[in-house]
Tab-separated table of C-alpha atoms in Angstrom:
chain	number	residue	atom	x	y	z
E	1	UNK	CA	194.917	-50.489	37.688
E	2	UNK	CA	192.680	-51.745	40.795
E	3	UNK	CA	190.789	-49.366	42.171
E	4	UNK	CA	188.965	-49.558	45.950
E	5	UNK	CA	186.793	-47.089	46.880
E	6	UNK	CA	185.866	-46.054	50.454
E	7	UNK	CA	182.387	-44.513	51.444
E	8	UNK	CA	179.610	-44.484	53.194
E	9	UNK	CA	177.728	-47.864	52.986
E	10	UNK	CA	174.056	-47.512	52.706
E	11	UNK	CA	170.772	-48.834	51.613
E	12	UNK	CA	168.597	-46.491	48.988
E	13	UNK	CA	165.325	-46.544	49.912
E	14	UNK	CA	163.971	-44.749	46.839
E	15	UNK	CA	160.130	-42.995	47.087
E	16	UNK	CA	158.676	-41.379	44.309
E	17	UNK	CA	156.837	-38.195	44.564
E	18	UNK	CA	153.505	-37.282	43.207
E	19	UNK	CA	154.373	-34.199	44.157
E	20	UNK	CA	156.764	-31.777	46.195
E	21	UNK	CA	154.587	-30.765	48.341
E	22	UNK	CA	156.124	-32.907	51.140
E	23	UNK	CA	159.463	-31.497	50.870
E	24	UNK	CA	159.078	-27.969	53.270
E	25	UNK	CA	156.974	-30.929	55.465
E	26	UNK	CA	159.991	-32.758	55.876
E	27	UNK	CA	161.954	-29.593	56.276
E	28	UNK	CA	164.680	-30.915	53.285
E	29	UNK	CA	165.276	-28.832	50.781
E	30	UNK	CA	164.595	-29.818	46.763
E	31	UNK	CA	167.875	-31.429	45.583
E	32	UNK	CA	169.527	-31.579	48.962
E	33	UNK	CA	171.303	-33.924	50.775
E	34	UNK	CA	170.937	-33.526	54.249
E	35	UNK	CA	171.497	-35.753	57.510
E	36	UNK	CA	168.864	-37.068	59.567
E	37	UNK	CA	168.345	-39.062	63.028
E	38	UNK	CA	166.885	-42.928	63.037
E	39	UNK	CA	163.744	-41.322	64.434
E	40	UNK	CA	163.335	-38.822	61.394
E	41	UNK	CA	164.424	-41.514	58.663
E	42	UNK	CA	160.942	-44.040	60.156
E	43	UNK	CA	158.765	-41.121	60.321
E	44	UNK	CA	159.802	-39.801	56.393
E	45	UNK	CA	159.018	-43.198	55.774
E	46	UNK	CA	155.564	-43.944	57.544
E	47	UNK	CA	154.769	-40.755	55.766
E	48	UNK	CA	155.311	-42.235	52.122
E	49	UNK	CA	153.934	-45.587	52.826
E	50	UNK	CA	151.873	-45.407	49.805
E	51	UNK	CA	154.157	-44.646	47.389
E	52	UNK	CA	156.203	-46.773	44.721
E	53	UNK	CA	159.217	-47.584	46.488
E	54	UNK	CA	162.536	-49.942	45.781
E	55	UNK	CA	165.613	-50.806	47.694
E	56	UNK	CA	169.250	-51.043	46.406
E	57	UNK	CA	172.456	-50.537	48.322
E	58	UNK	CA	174.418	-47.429	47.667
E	59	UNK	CA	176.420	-44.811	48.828
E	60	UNK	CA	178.190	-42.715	46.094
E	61	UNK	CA	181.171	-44.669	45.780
E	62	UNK	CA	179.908	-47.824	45.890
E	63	UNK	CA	177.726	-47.393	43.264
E	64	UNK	CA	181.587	-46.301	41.314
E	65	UNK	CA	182.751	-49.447	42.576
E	66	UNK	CA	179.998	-51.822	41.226
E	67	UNK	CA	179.419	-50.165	37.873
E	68	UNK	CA	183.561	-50.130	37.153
E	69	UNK	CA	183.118	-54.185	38.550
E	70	UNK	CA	180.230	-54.593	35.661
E	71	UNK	CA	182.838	-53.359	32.904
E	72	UNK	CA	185.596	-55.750	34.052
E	73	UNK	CA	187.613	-53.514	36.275
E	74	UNK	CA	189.085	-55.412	39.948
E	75	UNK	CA	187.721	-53.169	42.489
E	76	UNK	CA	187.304	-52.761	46.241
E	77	UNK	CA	184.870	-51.365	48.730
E	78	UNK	CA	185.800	-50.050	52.678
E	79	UNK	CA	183.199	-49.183	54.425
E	80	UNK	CA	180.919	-50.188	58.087
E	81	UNK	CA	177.946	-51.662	58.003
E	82	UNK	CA	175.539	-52.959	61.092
E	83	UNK	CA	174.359	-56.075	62.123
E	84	UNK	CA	170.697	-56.200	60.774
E	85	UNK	CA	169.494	-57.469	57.870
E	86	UNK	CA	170.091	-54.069	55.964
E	87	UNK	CA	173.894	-54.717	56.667
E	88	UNK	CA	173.922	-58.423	55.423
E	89	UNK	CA	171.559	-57.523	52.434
E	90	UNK	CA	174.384	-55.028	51.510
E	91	UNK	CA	177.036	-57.132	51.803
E	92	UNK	CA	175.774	-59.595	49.805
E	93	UNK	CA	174.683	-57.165	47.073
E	94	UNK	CA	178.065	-55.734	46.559
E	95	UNK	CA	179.619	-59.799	46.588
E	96	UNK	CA	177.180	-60.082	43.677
E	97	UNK	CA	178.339	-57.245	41.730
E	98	UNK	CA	182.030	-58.742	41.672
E	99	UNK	CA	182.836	-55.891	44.175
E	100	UNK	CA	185.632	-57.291	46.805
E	101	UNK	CA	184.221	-56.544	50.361
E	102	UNK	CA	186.514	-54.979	53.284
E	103	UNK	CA	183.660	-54.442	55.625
E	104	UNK	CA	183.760	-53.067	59.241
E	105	UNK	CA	180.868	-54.510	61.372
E	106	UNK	CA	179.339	-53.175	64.022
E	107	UNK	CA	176.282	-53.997	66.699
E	108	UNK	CA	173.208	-52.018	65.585
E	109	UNK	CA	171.218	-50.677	62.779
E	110	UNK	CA	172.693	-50.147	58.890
E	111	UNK	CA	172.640	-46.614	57.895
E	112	UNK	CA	170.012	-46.106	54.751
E	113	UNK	CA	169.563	-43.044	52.576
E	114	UNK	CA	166.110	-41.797	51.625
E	115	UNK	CA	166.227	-40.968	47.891
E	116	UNK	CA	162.486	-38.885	47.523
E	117	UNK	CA	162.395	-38.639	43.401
E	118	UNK	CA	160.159	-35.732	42.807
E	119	UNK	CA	158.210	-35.846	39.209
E	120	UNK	CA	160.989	-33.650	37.246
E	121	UNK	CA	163.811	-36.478	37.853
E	122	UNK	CA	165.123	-34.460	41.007
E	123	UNK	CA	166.583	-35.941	43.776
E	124	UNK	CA	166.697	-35.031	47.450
E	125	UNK	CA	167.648	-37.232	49.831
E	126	UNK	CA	167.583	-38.040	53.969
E	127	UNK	CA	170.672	-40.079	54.979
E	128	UNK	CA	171.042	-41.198	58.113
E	129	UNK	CA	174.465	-42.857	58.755
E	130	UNK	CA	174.149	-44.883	61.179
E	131	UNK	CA	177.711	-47.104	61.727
E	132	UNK	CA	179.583	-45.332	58.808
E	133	UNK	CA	180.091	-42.293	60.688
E	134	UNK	CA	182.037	-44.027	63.179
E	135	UNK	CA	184.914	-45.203	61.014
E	136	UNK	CA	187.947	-44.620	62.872
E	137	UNK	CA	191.768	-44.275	61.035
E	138	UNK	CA	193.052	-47.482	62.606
E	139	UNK	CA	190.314	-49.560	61.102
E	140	UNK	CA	191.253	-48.966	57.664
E	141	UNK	CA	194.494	-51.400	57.520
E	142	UNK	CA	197.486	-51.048	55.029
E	143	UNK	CA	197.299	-54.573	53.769
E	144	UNK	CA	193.795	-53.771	52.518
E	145	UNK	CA	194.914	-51.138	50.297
E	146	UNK	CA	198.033	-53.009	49.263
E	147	UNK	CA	196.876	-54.452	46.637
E	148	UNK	CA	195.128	-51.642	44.520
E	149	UNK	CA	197.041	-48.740	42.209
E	150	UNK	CA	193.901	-46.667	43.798
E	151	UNK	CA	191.575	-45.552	46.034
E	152	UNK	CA	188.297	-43.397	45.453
E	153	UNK	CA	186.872	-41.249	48.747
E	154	UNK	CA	183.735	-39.504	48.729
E	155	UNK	CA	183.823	-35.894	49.719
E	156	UNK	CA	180.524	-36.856	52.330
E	157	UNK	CA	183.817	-38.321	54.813
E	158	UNK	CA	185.049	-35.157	55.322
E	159	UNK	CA	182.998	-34.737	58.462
E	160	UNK	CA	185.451	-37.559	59.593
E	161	UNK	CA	188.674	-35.383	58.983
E	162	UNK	CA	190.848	-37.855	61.092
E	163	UNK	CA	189.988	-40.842	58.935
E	164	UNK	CA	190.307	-38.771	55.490
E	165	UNK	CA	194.336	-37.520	56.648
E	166	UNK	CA	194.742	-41.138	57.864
E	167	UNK	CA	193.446	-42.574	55.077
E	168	UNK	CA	195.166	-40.307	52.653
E	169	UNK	CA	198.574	-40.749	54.015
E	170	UNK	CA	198.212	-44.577	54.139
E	171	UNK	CA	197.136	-44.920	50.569
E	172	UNK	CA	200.613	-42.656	49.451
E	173	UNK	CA	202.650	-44.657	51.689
E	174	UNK	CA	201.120	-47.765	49.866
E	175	UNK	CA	202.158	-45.803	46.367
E	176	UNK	CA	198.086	-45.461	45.331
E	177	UNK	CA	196.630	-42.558	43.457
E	178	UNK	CA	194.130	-40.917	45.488
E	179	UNK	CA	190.818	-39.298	43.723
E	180	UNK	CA	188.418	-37.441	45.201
E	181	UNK	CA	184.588	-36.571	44.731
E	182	UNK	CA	183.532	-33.644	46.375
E	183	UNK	CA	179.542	-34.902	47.030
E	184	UNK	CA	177.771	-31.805	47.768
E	185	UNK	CA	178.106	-28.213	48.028
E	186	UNK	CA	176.796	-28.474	51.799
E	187	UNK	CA	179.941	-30.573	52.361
E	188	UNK	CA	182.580	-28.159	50.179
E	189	UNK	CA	180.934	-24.921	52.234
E	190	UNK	CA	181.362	-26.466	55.820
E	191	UNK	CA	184.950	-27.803	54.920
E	192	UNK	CA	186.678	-25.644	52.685
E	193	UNK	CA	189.473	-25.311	55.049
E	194	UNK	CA	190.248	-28.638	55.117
E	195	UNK	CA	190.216	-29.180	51.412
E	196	UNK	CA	192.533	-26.222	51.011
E	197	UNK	CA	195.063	-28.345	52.463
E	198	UNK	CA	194.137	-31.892	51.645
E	199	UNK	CA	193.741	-31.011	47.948
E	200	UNK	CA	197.117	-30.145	46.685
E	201	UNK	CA	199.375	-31.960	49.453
E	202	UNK	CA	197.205	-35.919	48.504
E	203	UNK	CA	194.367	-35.864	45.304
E	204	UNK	CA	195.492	-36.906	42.023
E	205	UNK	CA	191.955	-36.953	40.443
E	206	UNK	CA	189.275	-34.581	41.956
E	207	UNK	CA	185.895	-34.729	40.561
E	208	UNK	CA	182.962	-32.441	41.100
E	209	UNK	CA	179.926	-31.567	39.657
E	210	UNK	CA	179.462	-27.345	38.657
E	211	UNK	CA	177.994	-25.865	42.229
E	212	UNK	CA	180.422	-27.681	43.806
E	213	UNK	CA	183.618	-26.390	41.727
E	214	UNK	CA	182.186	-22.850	42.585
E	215	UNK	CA	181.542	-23.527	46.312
E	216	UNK	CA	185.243	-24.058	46.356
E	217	UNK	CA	186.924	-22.096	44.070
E	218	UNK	CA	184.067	-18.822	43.259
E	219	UNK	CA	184.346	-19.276	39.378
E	220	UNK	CA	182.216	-20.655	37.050
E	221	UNK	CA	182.922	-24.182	35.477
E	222	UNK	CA	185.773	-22.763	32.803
E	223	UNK	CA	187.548	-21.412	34.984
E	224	UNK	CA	187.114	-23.520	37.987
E	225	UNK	CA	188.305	-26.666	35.849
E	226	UNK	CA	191.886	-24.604	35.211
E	227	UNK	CA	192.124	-23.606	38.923
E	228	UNK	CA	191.076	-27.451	39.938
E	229	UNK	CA	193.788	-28.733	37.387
E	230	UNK	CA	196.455	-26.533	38.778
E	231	UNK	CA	196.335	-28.515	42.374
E	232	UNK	CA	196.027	-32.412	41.358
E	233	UNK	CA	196.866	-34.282	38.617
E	234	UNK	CA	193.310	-34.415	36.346
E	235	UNK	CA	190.346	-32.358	37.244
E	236	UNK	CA	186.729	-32.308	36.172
E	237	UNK	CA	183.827	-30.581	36.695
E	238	UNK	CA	180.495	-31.995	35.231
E	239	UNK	CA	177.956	-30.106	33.558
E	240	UNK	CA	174.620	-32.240	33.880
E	241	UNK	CA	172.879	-32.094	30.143
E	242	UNK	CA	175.733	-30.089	28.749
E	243	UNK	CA	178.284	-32.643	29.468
E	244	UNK	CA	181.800	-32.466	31.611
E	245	UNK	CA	184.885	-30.466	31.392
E	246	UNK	CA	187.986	-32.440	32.424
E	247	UNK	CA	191.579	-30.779	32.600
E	248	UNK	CA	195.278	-31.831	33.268
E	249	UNK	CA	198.259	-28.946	32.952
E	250	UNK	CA	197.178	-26.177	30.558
E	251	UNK	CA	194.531	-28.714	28.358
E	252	UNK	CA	190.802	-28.639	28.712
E	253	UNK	CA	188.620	-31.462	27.335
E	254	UNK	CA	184.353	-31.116	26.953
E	255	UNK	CA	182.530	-34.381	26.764
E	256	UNK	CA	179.074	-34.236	25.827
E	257	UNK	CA	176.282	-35.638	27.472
E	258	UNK	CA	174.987	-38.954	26.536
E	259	UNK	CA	171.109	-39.825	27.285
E	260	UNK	CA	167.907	-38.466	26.791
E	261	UNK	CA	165.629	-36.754	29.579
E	262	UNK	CA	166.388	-38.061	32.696
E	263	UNK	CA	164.144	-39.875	34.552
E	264	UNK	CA	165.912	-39.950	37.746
E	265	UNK	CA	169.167	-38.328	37.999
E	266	UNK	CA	170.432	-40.544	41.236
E	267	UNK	CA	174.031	-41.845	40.443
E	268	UNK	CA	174.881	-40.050	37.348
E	269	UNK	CA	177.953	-38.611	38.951
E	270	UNK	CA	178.711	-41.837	40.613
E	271	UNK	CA	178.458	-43.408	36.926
E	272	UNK	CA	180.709	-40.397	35.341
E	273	UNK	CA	183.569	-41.659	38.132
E	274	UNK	CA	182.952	-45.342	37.123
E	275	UNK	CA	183.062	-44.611	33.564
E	276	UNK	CA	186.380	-41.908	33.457
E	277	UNK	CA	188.270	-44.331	36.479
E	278	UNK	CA	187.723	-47.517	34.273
E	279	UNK	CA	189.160	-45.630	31.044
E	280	UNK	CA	192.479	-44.885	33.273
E	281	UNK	CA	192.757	-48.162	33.944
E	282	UNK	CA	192.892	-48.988	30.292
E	283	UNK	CA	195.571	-46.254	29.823
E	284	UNK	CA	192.418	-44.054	27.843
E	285	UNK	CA	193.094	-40.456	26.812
E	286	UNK	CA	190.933	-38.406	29.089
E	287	UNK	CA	188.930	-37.564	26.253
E	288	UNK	CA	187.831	-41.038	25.898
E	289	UNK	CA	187.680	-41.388	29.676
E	290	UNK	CA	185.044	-38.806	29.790
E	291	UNK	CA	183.079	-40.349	27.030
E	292	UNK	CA	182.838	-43.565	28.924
E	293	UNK	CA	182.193	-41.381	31.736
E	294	UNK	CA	179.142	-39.560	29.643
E	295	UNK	CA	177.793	-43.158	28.488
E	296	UNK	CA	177.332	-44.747	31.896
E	297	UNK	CA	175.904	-41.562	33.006
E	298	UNK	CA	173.270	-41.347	30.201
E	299	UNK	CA	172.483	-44.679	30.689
E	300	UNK	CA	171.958	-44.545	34.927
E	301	UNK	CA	169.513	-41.338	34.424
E	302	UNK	CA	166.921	-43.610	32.258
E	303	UNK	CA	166.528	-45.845	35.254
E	304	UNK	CA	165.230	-44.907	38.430
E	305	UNK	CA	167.943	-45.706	41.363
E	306	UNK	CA	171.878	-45.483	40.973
E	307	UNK	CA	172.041	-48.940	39.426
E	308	UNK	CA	172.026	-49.676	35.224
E	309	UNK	CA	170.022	-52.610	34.373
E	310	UNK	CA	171.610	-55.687	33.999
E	311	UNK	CA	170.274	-56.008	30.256
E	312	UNK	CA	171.778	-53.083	29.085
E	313	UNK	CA	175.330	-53.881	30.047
E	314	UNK	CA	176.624	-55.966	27.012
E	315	UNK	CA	175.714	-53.369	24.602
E	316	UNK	CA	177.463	-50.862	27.008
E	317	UNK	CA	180.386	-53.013	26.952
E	318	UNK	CA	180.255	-53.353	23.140
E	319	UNK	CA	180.561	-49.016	22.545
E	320	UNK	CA	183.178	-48.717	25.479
E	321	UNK	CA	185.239	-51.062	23.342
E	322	UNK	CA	183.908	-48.585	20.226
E	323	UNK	CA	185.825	-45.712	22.100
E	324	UNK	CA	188.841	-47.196	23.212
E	325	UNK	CA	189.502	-48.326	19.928
């Protein structure tokens, strides 16, 4: 099963914190995600100059993308990048990591997410956008998705609803499975509506994390799963430390977490998608979907940025063979 993914393409510019004192400066709440202008993103920055600071490209679901590329899976990435260096060191990154590009290029800056890591592991990030919030539906062309069995969106282009119903419809007419992260409770507050009705009538496979599940549905993980699971195919709702529920009909799987305290927590749900989308394409019970879901989790939260080191993937390959069997 190929899998393309379609997202936001940005640059991580990770900072960590000494503190979090300079979150209520910044006006971002601790473990938010919230938008900001070009102007804002230089002026977090010129703030931080001091501290330890890396670069890797990301955006949610092409971190899924890269990390189901690493385990041998033939995947896909749409999204719109600028014509800076930020855009061409992006590209190139995501050539590296085996990842089949179908960029859209624009004139003008790259959009870039500010990840500030305070000292507990927490993330709260600045993204500013820049060219991937002007995707437009006719951009995104058939023949791309032709040749995948399916296509991961992140919840994040929902602001875009004319591009998600576009996109949706074009992936069933092409006969792909559609699964669906919901990012952020910000985004499941402000479009609830909308994923009332895009929900049952196009996702096979939703994922979410536990705030989210409630933002939409008002329960608490148990019960959210079963409600999730009675509009798509497979639903799951992830637990941080305590693991991730993941239900289809009437049955409810719990994974346990895999990992020890986590050093930064950036890309663990990304990882979780990777992990549970490469099982399915190797026809995995969703019990050992999850697990492989769990172990590229636990090993993304040891690292700091949404990225596994490259030295620990050949032992990672070695125990998801262990659990398929």
């Amino acid at each position: 099963m190929n899998t393309i993914g379609m997202g936001n393409a940005l640059v991580d510019v990770l900072l960590q914190l000494e503190s979090d004192r300079v979150l209520p400066e910044i006006g971002i709440q601790k473990g938010a995600m919230d938008m900001i202008s070009e102007e804002q993103m230089i002026r977090i920055r010129k703030n931080q100059e001091g501290l330890k600071r890396s670069q890797t490209p990301g955006g949610s679901v092409c971190n899924t993308m890269r990390a189901m590329s690493r385990l041998g899976a033939r995947t896909g990435f749409i999204g719109k990048i600028g014509s800076d260096e930020v855009g061409a060191y992006y590209e190139e990154e995501v050539k590296k990591a085996g990842v089949n590009p179908h960029f859209i290029r624009t004139e003008g800056v790259s959009g870039s997410c500010t990840v500030l890591i305070s000292p507990d592991g927490e993330r709260t990030m600045g993204t500013f956008l820049g060219p991937a919030a002007t995707m437009v539906p006719d951009e995104i062309r058939v023949e791309a998705l032709e040749n995948y069995h399916c296509i991961y969106i992140e919840g994040y282009l929902l602001v875009n609803e004319p591009l998600m119903r576009a996109t949706m419809q074009k992936a069933k007419q092409a006969g792909l499975k559609i699964a669906l992260d919901l990012s952020n409770f910000n985004i499941v507050n402000a479009f609830k509506g909308l994923l009332d009705d895009i929900i049952p009538n196009y996702v096979d496979i939703l994922f979410s994390n536990e705030s989210e599940a409630e933002a939409f549905t008002g329960q608490q993980a148990q019960e959210a799963v079963r409600t999730l699971a009675s509009m798509v195919d497979i639903a799951m709702v992830t637990l941080g430390k305590n693991g991730a529920l993941i239900a289809r009909g009437d049955t409810v799987v719990h994974v346990d977490a895999e990992g020890g305290k986590p050093v930064d927590t950036t890309g663990a749900g990304d990882h979780f998608a990777a992990g549970f989308l490469y099982g399915q394409t190797r026809n995995a019970s969703l019990e050992q979907s999850g697990r492989i879901g769990s172990l590229l989790a636990g090993y993304v939260i040891d690292a700091i940025g949404p990225v596994i080191p490259d030295r620990h993937w050949e032992q990672i390959k070695l125990k998801v063979n262990d659990i398929l069997g």
